[in-house]
Short mmCIF file of C-alpha atoms in Angstrom, two decimals:
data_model
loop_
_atom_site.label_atom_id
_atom_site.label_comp_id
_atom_site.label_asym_id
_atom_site.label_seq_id
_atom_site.Cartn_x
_atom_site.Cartn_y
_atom_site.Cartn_z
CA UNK W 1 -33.32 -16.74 -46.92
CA UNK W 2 -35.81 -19.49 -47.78
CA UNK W 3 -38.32 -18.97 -45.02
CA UNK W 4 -40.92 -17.18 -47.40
CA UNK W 5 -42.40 -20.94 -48.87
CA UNK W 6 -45.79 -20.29 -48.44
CA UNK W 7 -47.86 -22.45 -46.10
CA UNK W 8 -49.21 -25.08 -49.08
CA UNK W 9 -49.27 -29.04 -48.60
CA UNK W 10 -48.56 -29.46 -52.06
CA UNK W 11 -45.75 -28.53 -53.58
CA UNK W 12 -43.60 -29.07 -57.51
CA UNK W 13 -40.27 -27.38 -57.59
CA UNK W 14 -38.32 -26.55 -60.86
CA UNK W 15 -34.20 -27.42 -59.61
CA UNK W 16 -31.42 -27.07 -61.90
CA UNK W 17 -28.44 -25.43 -62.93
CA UNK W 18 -27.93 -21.70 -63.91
CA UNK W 19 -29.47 -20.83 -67.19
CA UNK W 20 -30.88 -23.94 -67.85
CA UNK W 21 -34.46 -21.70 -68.67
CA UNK W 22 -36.23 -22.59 -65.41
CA UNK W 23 -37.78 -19.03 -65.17
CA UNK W 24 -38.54 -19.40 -68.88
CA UNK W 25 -40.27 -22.55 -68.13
CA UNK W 26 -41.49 -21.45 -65.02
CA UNK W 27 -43.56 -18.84 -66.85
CA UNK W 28 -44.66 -21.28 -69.55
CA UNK W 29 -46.47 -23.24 -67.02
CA UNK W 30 -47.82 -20.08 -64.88
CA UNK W 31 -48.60 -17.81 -67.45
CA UNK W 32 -46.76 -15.45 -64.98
CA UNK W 33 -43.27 -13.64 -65.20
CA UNK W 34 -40.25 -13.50 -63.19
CA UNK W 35 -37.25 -12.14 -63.42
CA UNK W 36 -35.51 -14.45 -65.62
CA UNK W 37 -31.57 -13.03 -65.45
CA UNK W 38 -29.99 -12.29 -68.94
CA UNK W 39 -26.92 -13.44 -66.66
CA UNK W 40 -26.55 -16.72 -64.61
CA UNK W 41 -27.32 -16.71 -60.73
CA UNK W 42 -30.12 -13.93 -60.70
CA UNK W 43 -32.33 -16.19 -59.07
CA UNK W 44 -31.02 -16.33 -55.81
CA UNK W 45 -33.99 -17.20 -53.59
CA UNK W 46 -36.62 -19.21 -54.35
CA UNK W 47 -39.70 -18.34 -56.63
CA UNK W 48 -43.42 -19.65 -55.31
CA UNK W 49 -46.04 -18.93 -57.78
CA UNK W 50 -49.11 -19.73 -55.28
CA UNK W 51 -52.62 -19.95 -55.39
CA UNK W 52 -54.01 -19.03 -52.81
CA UNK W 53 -57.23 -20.22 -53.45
CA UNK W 54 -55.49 -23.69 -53.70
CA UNK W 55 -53.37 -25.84 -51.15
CA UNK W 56 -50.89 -25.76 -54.20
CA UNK W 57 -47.18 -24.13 -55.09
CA UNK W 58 -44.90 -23.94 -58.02
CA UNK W 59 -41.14 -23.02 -56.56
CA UNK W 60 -38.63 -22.06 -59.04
CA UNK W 61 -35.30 -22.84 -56.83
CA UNK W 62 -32.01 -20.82 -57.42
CA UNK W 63 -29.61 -22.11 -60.30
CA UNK W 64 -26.65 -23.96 -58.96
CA UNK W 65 -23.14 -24.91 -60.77
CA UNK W 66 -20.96 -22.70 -62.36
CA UNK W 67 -21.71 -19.48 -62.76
CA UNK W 68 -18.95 -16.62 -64.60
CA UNK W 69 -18.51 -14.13 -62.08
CA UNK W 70 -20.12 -15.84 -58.79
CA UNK W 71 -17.43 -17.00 -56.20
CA UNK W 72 -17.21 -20.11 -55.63
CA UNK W 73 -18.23 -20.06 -51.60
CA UNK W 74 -21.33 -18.55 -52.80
CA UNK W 75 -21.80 -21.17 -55.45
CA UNK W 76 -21.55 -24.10 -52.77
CA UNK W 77 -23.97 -22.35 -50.45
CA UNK W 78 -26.61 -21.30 -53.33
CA UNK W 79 -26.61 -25.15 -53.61
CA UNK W 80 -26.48 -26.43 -50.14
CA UNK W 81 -29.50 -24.15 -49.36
CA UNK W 82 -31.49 -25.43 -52.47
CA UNK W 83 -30.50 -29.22 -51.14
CA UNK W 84 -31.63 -28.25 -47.57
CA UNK W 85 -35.19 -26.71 -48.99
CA UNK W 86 -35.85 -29.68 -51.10
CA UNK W 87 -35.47 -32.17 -48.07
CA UNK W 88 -37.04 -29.97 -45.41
CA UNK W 89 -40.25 -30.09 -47.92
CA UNK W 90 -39.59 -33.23 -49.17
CA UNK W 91 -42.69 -34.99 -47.85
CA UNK W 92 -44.92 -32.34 -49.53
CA UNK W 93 -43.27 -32.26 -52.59
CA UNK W 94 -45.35 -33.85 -55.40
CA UNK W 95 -42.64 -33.43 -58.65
CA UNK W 96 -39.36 -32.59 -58.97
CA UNK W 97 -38.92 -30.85 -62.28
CA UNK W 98 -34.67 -31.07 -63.00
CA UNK W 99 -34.32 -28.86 -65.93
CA UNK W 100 -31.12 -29.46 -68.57
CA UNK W 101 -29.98 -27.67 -71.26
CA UNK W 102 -30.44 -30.32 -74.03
CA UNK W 103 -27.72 -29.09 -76.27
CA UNK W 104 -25.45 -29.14 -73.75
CA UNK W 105 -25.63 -31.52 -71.09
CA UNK W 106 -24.33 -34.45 -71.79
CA UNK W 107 -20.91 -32.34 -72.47
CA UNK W 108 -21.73 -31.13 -68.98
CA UNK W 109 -21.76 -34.42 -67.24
CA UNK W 110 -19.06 -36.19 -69.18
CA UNK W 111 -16.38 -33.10 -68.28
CA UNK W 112 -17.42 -33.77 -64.78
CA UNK W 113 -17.94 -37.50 -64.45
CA UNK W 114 -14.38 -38.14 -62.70
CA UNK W 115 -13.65 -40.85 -59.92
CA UNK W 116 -14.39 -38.81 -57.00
CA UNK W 117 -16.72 -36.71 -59.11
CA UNK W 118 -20.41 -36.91 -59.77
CA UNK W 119 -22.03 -34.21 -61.67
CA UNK W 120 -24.59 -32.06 -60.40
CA UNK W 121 -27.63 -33.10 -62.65
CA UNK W 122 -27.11 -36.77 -62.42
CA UNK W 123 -26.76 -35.81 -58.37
CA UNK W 124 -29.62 -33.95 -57.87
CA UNK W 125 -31.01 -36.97 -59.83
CA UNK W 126 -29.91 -39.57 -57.58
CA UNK W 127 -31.04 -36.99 -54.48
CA UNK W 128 -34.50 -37.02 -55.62
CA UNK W 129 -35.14 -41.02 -55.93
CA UNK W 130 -33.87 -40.96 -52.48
CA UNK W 131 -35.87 -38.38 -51.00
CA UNK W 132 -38.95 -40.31 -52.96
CA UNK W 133 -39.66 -37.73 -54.88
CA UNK W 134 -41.06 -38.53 -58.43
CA UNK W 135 -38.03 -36.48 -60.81
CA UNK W 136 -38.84 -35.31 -64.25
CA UNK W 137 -36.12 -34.24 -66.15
CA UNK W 138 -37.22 -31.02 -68.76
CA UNK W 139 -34.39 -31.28 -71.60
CA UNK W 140 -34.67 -27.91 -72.68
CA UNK W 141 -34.18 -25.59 -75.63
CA UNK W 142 -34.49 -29.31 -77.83
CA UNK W 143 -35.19 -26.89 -80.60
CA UNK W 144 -31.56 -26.38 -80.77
CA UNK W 145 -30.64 -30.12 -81.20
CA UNK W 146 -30.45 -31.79 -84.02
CA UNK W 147 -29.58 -35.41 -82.82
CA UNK W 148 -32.88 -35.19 -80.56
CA UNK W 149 -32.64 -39.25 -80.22
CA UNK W 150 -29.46 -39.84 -79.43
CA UNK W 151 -28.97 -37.24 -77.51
CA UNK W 152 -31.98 -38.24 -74.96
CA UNK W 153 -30.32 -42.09 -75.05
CA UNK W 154 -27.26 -40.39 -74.10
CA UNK W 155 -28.73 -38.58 -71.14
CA UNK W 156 -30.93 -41.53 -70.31
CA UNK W 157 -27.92 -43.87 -69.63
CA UNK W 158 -26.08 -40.69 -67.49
CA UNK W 159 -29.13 -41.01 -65.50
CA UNK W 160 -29.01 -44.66 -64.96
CA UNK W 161 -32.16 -45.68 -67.18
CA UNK W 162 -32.19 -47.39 -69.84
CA UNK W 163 -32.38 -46.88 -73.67
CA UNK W 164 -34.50 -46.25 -75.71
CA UNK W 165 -35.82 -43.33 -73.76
CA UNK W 166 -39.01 -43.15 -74.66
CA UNK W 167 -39.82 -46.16 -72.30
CA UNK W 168 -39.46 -43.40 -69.79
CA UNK W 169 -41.67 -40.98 -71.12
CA UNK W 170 -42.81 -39.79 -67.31
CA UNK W 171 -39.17 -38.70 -66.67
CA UNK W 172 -38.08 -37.45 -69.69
CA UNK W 173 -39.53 -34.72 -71.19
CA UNK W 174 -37.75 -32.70 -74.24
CA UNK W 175 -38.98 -29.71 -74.15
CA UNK W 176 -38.47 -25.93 -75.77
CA UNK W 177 -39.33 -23.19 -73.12
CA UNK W 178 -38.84 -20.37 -75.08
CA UNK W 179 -41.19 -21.85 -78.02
CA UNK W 180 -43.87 -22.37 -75.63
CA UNK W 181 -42.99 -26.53 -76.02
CA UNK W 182 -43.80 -27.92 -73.15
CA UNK W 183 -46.57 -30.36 -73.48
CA UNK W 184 -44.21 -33.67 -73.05
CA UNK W 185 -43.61 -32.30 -69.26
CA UNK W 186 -47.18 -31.28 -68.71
CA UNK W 187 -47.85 -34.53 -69.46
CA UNK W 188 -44.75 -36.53 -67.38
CA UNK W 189 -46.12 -34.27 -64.83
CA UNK W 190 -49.97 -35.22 -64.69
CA UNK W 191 -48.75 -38.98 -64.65
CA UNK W 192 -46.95 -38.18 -61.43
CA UNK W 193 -50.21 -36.09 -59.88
CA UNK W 194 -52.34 -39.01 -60.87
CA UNK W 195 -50.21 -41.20 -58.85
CA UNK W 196 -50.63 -39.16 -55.86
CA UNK W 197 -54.43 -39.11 -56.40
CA UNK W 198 -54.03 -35.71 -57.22
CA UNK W 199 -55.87 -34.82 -60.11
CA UNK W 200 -57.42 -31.88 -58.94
CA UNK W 201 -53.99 -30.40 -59.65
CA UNK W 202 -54.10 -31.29 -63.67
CA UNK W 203 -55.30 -27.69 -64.34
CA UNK W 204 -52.02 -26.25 -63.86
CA UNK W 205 -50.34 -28.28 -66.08
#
């Protein structure tokens, strides 16, 4: 099911749960559209926007979590096979882009933060340090939240960083899809290239 990656060295991927926005996004940084589902799970292989001009791919990855109406054995494999793509390319990825919803989130992670328990975003989190691969978090659809501040702090200290959260400005990046917001991960995103002397890439973003 995920054997259609493209042959690219280069690689950012957009990972998060079901309608988080990250077709919305997706499009935002493209300038192309997918099928962005009016109904969670409709992404259910991955999306490569490539150029082939350029050794270069964006991969929007299927939405994982809970989604109404999707059993849960398809759930659990939706998300193994998104955890299996991200470490067989894991050496060629350049960014991992974990989108949230910014309004709700930290409700998210706090109903599933139990002893044997550790939510999916703060997971995926931790999964991407290990692999090495630089995360950005996009809090999305900020345009909805009114406690903008304290609402980042909150999902900074989830994440195991520390407060204020601007110090972390290259993985943090509130952002508003749907507004066409999106400059804060543009930028978190560069940084990241730049480190990877790959500024030839800065175009896209």
């Amino acid at each position: 099911m995920f054997e259609t990656r493209p042959d690219r060295d280069a690689e950012v991927v957009l990972i998060g749960r079901s309608n988080v926005g990250k077709s919305t996004l997706m499009r935002e940084i493209t300038g192309h559209t997918f099928d962005t589902g009016g109904k969670p799970g409709v992404t259910k292989k991955p999306n490569h926007y490539d150029w082939s001009s350029e050794d270069f791919v964006i991969t929007d990855l299927p939405g994982f979590g809970f989604m109404s109406g999707v059993p849960d054995d398809v759930r659990e494999r939706i998300k193994t096979d998104v955890v299996r793509y991200i470490e067989a390319n894991a050496e060629k990825i350049l960014v991992g882009i974990l989108v949230v919803d910014g309004k709700s989130v930290i409700d998210i992670i706090d109903r599933h933060s139990g002893p044997d328990e550790i939510p999916h975003d703060v997971e995926m989190f931790g999964f991407l340090q290990e692999l090495e691969i630089p995360a950005v978090v996009a809090v999305n659809k900020m345009d909805k939240v009114d406690d903008r501040d304290e609402r980042l702090d909150a999902l900074a200290e989830r994440l195991g960083l520390y407060t204020p959260w601007q110090q972390f400005a290259e993985t943090i990046a509130p952002v508003s899809a749907k507004r066409g917001s999106v400059d804060p991960l543009n930028e978190a995103v560069r940084e990241h290239l730049h480190e990877a002397k790959r500024d030839d890439l800065f175009k896209f973003f």
